[in-house]
Short mmCIF file of C-alpha atoms in Angstrom, two decimals:
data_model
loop_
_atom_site.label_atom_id
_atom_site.label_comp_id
_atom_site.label_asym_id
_atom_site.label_seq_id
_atom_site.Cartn_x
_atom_site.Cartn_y
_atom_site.Cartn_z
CA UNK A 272 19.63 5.25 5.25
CA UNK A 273 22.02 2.25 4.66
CA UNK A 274 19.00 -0.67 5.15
CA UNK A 275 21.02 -4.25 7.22
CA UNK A 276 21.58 -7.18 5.15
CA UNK A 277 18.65 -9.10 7.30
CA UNK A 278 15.44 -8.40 8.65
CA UNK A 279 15.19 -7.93 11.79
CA UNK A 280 11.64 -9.43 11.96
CA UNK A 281 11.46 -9.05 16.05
CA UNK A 282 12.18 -5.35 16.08
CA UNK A 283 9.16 -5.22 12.88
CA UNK A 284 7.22 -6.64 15.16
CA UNK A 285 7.50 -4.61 18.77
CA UNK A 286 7.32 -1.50 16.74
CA UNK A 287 4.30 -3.02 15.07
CA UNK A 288 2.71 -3.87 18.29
CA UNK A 289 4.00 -0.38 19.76
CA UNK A 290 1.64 1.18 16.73
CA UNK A 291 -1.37 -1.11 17.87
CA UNK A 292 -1.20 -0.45 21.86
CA UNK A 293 -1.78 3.23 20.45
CA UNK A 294 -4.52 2.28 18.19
CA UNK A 295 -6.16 0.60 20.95
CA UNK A 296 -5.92 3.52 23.01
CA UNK A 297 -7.68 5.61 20.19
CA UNK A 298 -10.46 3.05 20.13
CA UNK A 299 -11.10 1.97 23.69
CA UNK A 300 -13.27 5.54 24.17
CA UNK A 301 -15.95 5.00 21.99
CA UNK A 302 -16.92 1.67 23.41
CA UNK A 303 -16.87 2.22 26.79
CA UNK A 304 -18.39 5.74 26.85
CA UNK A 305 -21.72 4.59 28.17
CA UNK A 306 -20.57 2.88 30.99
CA UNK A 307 -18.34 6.09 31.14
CA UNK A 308 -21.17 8.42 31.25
CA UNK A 309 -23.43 6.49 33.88
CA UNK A 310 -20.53 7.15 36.61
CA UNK A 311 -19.39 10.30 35.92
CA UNK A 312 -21.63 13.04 34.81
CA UNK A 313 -20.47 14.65 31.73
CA UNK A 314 -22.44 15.90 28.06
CA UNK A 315 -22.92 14.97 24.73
CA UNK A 316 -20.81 17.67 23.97
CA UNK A 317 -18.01 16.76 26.43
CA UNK A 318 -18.28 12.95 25.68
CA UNK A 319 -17.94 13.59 21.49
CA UNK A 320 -14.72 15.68 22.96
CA UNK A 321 -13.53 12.28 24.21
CA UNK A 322 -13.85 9.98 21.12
CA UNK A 323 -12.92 13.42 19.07
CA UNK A 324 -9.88 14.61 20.57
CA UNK A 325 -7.16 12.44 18.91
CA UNK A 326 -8.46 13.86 15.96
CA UNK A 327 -7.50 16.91 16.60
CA UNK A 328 -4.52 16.45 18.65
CA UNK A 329 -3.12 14.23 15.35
CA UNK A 330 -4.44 17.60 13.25
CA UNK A 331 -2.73 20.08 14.89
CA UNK A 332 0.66 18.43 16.16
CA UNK A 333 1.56 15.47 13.89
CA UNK A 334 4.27 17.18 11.68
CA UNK A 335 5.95 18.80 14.86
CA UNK A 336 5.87 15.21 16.31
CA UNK A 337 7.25 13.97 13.42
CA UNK A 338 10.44 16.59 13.31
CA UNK A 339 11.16 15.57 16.60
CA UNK A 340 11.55 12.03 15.91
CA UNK A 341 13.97 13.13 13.31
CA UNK A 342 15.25 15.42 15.31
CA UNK A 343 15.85 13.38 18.81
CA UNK A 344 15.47 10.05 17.89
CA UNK A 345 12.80 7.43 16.68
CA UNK A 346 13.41 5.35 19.74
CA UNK A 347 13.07 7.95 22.20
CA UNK A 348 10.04 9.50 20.92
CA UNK A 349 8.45 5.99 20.55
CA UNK A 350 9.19 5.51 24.14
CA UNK A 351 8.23 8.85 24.93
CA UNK A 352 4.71 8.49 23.04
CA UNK A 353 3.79 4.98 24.84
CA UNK A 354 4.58 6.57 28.73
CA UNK A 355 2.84 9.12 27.55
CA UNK A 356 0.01 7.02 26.92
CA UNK A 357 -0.09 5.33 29.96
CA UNK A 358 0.14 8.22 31.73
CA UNK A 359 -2.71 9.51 30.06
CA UNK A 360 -4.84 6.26 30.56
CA UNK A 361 -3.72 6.51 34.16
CA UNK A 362 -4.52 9.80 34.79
CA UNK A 363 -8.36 8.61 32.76
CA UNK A 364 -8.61 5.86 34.77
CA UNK A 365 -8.73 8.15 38.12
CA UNK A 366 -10.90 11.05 36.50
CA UNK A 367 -13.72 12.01 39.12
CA UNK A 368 -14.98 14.76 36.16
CA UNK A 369 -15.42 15.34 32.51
CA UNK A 370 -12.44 17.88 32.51
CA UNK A 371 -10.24 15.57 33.79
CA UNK A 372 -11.03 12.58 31.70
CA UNK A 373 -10.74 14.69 28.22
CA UNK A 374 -7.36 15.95 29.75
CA UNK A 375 -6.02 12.77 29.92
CA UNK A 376 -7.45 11.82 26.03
CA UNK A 377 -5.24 15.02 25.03
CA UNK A 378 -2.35 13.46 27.08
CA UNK A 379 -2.94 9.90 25.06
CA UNK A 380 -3.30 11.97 21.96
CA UNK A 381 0.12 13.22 22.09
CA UNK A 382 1.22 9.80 22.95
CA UNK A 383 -0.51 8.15 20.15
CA UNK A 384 0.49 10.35 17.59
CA UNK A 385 4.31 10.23 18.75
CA UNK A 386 4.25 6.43 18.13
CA UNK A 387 2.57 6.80 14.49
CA UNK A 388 5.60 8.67 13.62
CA UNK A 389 8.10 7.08 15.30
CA UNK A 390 7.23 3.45 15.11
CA UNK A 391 7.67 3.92 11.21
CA UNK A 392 11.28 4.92 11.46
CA UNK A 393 12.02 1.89 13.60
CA UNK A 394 10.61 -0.40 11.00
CA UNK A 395 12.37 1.18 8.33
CA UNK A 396 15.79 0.75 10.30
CA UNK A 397 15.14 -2.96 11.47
CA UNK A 398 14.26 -3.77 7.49
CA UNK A 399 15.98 -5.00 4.28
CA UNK A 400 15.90 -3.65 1.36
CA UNK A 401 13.73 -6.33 0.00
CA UNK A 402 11.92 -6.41 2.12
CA UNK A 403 11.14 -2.66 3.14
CA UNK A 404 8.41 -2.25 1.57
CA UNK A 405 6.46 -5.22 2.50
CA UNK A 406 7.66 -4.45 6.43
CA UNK A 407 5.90 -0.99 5.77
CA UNK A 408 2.97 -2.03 4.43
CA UNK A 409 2.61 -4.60 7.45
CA UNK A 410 2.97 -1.24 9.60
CA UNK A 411 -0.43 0.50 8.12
CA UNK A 412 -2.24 -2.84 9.68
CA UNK A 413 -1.90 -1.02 13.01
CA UNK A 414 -4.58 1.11 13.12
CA UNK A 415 -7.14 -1.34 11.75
CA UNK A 416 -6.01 -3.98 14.09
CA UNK A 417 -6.04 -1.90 17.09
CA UNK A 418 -8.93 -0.37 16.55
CA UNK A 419 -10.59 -3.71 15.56
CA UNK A 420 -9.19 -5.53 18.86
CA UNK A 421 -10.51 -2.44 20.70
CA UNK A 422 -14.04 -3.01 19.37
CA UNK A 423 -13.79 -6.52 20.25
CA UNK A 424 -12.42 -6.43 24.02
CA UNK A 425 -13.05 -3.16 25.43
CA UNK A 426 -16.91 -4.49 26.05
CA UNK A 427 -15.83 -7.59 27.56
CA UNK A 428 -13.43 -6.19 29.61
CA UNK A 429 -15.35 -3.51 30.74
CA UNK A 430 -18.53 -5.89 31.49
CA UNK A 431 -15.75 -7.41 33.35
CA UNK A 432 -13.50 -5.45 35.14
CA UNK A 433 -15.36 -1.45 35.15
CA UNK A 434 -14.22 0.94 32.55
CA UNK A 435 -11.89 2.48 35.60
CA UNK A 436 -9.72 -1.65 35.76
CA UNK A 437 -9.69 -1.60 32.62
CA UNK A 438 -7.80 1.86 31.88
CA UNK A 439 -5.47 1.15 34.65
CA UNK A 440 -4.75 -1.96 33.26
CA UNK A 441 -4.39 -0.70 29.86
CA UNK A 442 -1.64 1.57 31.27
CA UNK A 443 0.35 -1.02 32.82
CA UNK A 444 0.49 -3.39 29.87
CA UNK A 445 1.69 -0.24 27.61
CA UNK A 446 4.41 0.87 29.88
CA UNK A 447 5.42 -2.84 29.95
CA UNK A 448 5.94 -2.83 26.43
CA UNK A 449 7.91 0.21 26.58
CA UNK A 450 10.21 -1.73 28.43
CA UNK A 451 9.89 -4.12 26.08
CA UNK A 452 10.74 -1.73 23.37
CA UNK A 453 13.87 -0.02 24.82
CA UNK A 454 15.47 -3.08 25.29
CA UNK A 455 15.12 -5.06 22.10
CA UNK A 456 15.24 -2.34 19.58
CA UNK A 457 17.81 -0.39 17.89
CA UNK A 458 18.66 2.77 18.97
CA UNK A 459 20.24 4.06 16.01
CA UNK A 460 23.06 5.16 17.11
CA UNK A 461 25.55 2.56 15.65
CA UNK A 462 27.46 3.56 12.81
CA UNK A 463 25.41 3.45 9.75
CA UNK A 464 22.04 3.04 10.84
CA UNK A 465 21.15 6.74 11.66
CA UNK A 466 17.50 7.53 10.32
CA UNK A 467 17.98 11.13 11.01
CA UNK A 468 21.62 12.98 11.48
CA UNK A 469 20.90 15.94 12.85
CA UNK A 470 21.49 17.76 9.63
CA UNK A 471 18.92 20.48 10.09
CA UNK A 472 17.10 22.28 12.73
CA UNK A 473 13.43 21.80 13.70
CA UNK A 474 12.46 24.53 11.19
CA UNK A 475 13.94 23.80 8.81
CA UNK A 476 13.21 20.18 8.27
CA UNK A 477 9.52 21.60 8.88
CA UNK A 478 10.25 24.21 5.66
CA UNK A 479 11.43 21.30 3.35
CA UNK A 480 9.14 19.23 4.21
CA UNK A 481 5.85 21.59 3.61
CA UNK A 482 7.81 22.58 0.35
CA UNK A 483 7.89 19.05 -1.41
CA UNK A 484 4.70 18.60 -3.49
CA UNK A 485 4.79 14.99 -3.17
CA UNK A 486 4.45 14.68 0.50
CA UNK A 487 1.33 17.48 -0.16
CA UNK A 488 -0.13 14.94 -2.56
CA UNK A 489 0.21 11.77 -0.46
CA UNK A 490 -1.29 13.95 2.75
CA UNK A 491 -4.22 15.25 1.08
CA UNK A 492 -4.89 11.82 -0.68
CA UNK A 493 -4.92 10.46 2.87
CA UNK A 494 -7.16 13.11 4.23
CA UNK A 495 -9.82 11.97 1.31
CA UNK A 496 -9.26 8.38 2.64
CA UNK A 497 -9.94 8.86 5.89
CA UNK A 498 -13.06 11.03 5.50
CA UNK A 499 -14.84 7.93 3.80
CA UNK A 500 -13.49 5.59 6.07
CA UNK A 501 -13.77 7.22 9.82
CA UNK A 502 -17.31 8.44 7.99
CA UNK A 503 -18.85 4.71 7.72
CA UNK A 504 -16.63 3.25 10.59
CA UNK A 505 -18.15 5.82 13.02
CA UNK A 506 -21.79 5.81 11.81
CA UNK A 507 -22.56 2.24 10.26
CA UNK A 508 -23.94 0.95 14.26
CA UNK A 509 -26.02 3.84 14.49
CA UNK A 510 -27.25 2.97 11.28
CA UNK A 511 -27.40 -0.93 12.22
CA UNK A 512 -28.98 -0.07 15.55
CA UNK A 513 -31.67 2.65 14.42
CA UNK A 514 -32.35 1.61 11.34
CA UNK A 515 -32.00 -2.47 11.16
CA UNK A 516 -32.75 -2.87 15.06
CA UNK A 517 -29.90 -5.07 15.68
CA UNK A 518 -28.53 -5.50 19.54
CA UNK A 519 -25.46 -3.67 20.62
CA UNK A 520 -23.45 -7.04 20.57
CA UNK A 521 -24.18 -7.91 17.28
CA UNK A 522 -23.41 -4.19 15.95
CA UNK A 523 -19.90 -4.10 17.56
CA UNK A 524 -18.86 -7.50 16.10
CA UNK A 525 -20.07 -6.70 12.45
CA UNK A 526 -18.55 -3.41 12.60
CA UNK A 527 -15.19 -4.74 14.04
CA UNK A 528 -15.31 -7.47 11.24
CA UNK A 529 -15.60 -3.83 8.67
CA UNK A 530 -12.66 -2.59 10.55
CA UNK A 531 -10.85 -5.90 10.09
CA UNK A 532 -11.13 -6.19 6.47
CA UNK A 533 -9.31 -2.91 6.16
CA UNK A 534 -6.17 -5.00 7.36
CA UNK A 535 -5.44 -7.08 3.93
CA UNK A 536 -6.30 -4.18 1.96
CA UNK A 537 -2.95 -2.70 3.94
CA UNK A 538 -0.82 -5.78 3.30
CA UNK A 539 -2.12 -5.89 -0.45
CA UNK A 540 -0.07 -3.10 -1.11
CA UNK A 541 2.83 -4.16 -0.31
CA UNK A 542 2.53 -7.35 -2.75
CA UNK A 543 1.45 -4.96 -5.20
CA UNK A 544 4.77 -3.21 -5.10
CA UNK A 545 6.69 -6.61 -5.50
CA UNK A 546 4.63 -7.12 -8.55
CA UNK A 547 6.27 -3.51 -9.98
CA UNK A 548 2.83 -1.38 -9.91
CA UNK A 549 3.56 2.05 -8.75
CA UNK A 550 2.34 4.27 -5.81
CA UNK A 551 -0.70 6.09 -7.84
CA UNK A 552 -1.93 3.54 -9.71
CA UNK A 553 -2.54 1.37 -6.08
CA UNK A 554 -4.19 4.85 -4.97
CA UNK A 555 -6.01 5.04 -8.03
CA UNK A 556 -7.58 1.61 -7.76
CA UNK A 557 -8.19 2.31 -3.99
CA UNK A 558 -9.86 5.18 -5.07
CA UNK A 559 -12.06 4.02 -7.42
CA UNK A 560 -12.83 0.37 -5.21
CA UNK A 561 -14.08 2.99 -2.72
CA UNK A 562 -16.30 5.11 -4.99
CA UNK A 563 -17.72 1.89 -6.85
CA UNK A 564 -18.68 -0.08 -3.58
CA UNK A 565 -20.28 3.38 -1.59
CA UNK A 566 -22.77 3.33 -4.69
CA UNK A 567 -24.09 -0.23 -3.48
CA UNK A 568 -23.56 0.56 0.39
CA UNK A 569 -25.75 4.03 0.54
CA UNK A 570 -28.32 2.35 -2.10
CA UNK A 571 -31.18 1.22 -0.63
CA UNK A 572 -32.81 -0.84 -3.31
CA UNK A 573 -29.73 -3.42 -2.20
CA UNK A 574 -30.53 -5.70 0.37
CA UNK A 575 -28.50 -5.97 4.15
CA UNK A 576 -26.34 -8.64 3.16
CA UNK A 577 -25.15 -6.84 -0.07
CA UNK A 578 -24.37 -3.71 1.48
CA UNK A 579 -22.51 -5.43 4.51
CA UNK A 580 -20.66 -7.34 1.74
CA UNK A 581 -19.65 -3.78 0.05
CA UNK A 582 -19.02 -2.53 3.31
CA UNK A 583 -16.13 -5.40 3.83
CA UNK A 584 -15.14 -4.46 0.04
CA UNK A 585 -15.29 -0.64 0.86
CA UNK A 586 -13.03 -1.45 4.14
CA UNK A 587 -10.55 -3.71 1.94
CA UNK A 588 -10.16 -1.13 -0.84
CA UNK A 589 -10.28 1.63 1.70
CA UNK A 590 -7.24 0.01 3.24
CA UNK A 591 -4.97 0.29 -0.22
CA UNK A 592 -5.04 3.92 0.52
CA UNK A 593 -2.82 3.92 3.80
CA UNK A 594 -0.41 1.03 2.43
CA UNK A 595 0.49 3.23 -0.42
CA UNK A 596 0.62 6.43 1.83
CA UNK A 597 2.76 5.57 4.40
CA UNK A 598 5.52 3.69 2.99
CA UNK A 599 5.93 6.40 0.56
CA UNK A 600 7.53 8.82 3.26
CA UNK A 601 10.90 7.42 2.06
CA UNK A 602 10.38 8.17 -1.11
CA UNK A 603 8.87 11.88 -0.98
CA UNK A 604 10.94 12.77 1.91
CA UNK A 605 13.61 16.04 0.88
CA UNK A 606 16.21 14.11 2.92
CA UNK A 607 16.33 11.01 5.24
CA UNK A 608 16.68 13.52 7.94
CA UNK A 609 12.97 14.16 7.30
CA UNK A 610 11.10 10.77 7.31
CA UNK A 611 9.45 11.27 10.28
CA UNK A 612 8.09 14.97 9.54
CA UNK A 613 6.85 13.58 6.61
CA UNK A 614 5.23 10.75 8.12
CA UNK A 615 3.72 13.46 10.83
CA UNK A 616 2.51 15.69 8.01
CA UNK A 617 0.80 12.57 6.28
CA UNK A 618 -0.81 11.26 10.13
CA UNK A 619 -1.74 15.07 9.99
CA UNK A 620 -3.90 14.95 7.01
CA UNK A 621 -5.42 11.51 7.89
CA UNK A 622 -6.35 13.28 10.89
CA UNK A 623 -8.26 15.92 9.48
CA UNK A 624 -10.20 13.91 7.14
CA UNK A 625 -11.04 11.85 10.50
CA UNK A 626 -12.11 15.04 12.25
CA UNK A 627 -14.11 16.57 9.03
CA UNK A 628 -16.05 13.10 7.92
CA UNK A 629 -18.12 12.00 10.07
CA UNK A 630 -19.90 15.71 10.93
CA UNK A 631 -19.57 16.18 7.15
CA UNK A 632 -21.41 12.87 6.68
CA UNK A 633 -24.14 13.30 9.74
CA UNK A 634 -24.67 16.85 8.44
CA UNK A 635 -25.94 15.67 4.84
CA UNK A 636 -27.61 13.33 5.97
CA UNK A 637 -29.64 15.47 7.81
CA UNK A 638 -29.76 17.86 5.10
CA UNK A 639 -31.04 15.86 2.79
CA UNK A 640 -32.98 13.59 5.27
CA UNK A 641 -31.52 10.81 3.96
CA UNK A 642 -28.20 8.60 4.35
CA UNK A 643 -28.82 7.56 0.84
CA UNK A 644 -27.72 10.68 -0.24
CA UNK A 645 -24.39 10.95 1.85
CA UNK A 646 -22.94 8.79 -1.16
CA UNK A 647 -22.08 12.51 -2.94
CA UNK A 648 -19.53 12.81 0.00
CA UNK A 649 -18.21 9.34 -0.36
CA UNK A 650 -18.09 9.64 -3.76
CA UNK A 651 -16.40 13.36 -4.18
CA UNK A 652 -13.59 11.93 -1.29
CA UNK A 653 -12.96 8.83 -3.61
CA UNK A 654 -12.54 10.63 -6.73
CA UNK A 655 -10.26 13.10 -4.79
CA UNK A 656 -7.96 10.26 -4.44
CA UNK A 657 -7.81 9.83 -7.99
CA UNK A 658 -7.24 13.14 -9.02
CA UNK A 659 -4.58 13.35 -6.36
CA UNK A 660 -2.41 10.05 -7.54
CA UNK A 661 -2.60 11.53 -11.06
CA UNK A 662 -1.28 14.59 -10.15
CA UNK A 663 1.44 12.48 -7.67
CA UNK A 664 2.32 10.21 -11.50
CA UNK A 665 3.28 13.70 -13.40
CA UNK A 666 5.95 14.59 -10.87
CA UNK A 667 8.01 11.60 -11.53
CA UNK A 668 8.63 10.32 -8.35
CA UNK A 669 5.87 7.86 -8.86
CA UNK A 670 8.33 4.84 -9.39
CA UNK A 671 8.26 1.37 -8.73
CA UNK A 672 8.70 1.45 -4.58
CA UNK A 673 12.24 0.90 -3.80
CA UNK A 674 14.64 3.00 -2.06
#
């Protein structure tokens, strides 16, 4: 990919932006869901289906999204992916049933994880070589910053408006930024600046992508990440609430501020690669900043302040892990044809560690009858992170991250 002379900093920025409408989308669910559940009459079971079904639409479908971004375009699956999720919030918005409302998560699912794949692409064409690597790294801050925004104004505005307003309203400001988005970013169509000729078939840039170790590596690593990370993001207020007695309010704004720390771990990264460090040894120190601080966090000889303190130090190391991921899809990828299946096959494995974690975590903990113990699975993910950026350093394309 032949990278412009200049940044384009505005196009960084609406594909950022694209990336954290999405997130936001993701994370608007959880908050709401009581208000959901007093107006229309759905179970447990349905209502974990609507805070769990990203999960597994990003699981099953993120390295077909991915091959057709490369396939038909960045820009038009981008734009595809954020009607999509209006659509979807629309459709949510209007549900009269449980059925209906998890059908229209599954439609936002395939929206959101047609922007994580995209958005990337766009980045990488609006970016200099100098500064590609720091414009990626500022693109793993969206799902922290959505999701922390999310935590912050889905209460208010639903206190506000009704959980109903506010979907509606959170599908009109997303299909205004689609607009927004076709019309002041590059199609890449001009000569030059095509992420993804049309080279190979949908198969086959599926085949060479599963067939490159590297991208393997980077997936799995990501999985491990997000097992510890969705874990403690998706538990911690049910631990403030039923185990420190601390309000609702209070819970979502200390759990928002774990969420945001997550956001300079991201940016850290990129820095890092200025500095010359390679991709595994910024895993490996993510790895093992996430193993050291669950010790203190599931200890309960520490006191609340402490382990909220490792908690923001968990969140910032935690955050290391997707910086180094994601901006390595140039770098792994067979071809440039296949950036975006490789970024769908990383969003894939993030997925799954997002779907496996936190009934991985709630299950030992009931095991064992203690959340003190769930450090073992914090632990074991951490040090799979390490064994996965050694194993990343021996194939050799663990360089210093240029392209």
């Amino acid at each position: 990919m032949k990278q412009p002379s200049t940044t384009n900093w505005g196009a960084v920025i609406i594909a950022l932006a694209a990336g954290i409408f999405a997130a936001a989308h993701y994370g608007k669910a959880p908050t709401a869901l009581p208000e959901i559940r007093s107006q229309i009459p759905i179970s447990l079971i349905v209502g974990g289906w609507v805070m769990s079904v990203f999960s597994l639409t990003g699981m099953v479908f993120g390295i077909a999204a991915g091959t057709f971004a490369d396939r038909l375009g960045a820009k038009q699956v981008a734009m595809l992916g954020l009607g999509t999720l209006s659509l979807g919030s629309l459709i949510g918005g209007l549900a009269d049933s449980g059925e209906i409302l998890l059908l229209s998560r599954v439609i936002e699912g395939f929206g959101f994880i047609s922007v994580a794949v995209s958005a990337p692409i766009l980045i990488m064409r609006a970016a200099s070589l100098n500064d590609l690597q720091l414009s990626l790294g500022i693109w793993t801050t969206y799902m922290p910053v959505g999701m922390a925004l999310s935590m912050v104004f889905t209460p208010i505005m639903v206190a506000a408006m009704g959980w109903r307003a506010f979907w509606i309203l959170s599908s009109a400001t997303t299909l205004l930024w689609l607009s927004l988005l076709w019309l002041k970013t590059d199609s890449g169509k001009q000569s030059g600046k095509v992420a993804a000729p049309p080279e190979h078939g949908l198969l086959e840039n599926i085949m060479l992508t599963i067939r490159s170790p590297g991208t393997w590596l980077l997936s799995i690593g990501f999985g491990f990440y997000t097992i510890q990370w969705i874990s403690l993001m998706a538990w911690l207020p049910s631990f403030m609430v039923e185990q420190r007695g601390l309000s609702l309010e209070a819970t979502g704004l200390l759990t928002a501020l774990v969420v945001a720390a997550n956001i300079p771990g991201n940016l850290t990264v990129g820095w890092l690669f200025r500095w010359g460090l390679t991709r595994s040894t910024t895993l490996i120190i993510s790895g093992a900043g996430l193993g050291i601080t669950a010790l203190g966090i599931f200890n309960d000889g520490f006191s609340d302040l402490s382990r909220f303190l490792l908690c923001l130090a968990f969140s910032f190391f935690g955050g290391m892990t997707p910086g180094s991921v994601l901006s390595g899809a140039p770098v792994v990828a067979p071809t440039r044809g296949q950036i975006g299946t490789v970024n769908g096959m990383m969003v894939q494995g993030s997925h799954m560690g997002q779907l496996l974690g936190p009934p991985a975590l709630a299950a030992l903990a009931t095991y064992t009858g203690s959340w003190q113990e769930t450090r073992w699975l914090m632990l074991a993910s951490a040090f799979g992170i390490i064994v996965t950026s050694l194993l990343f350093q021996r194939l050799g394309t663990n360089k210093p991250a240029k392209i």
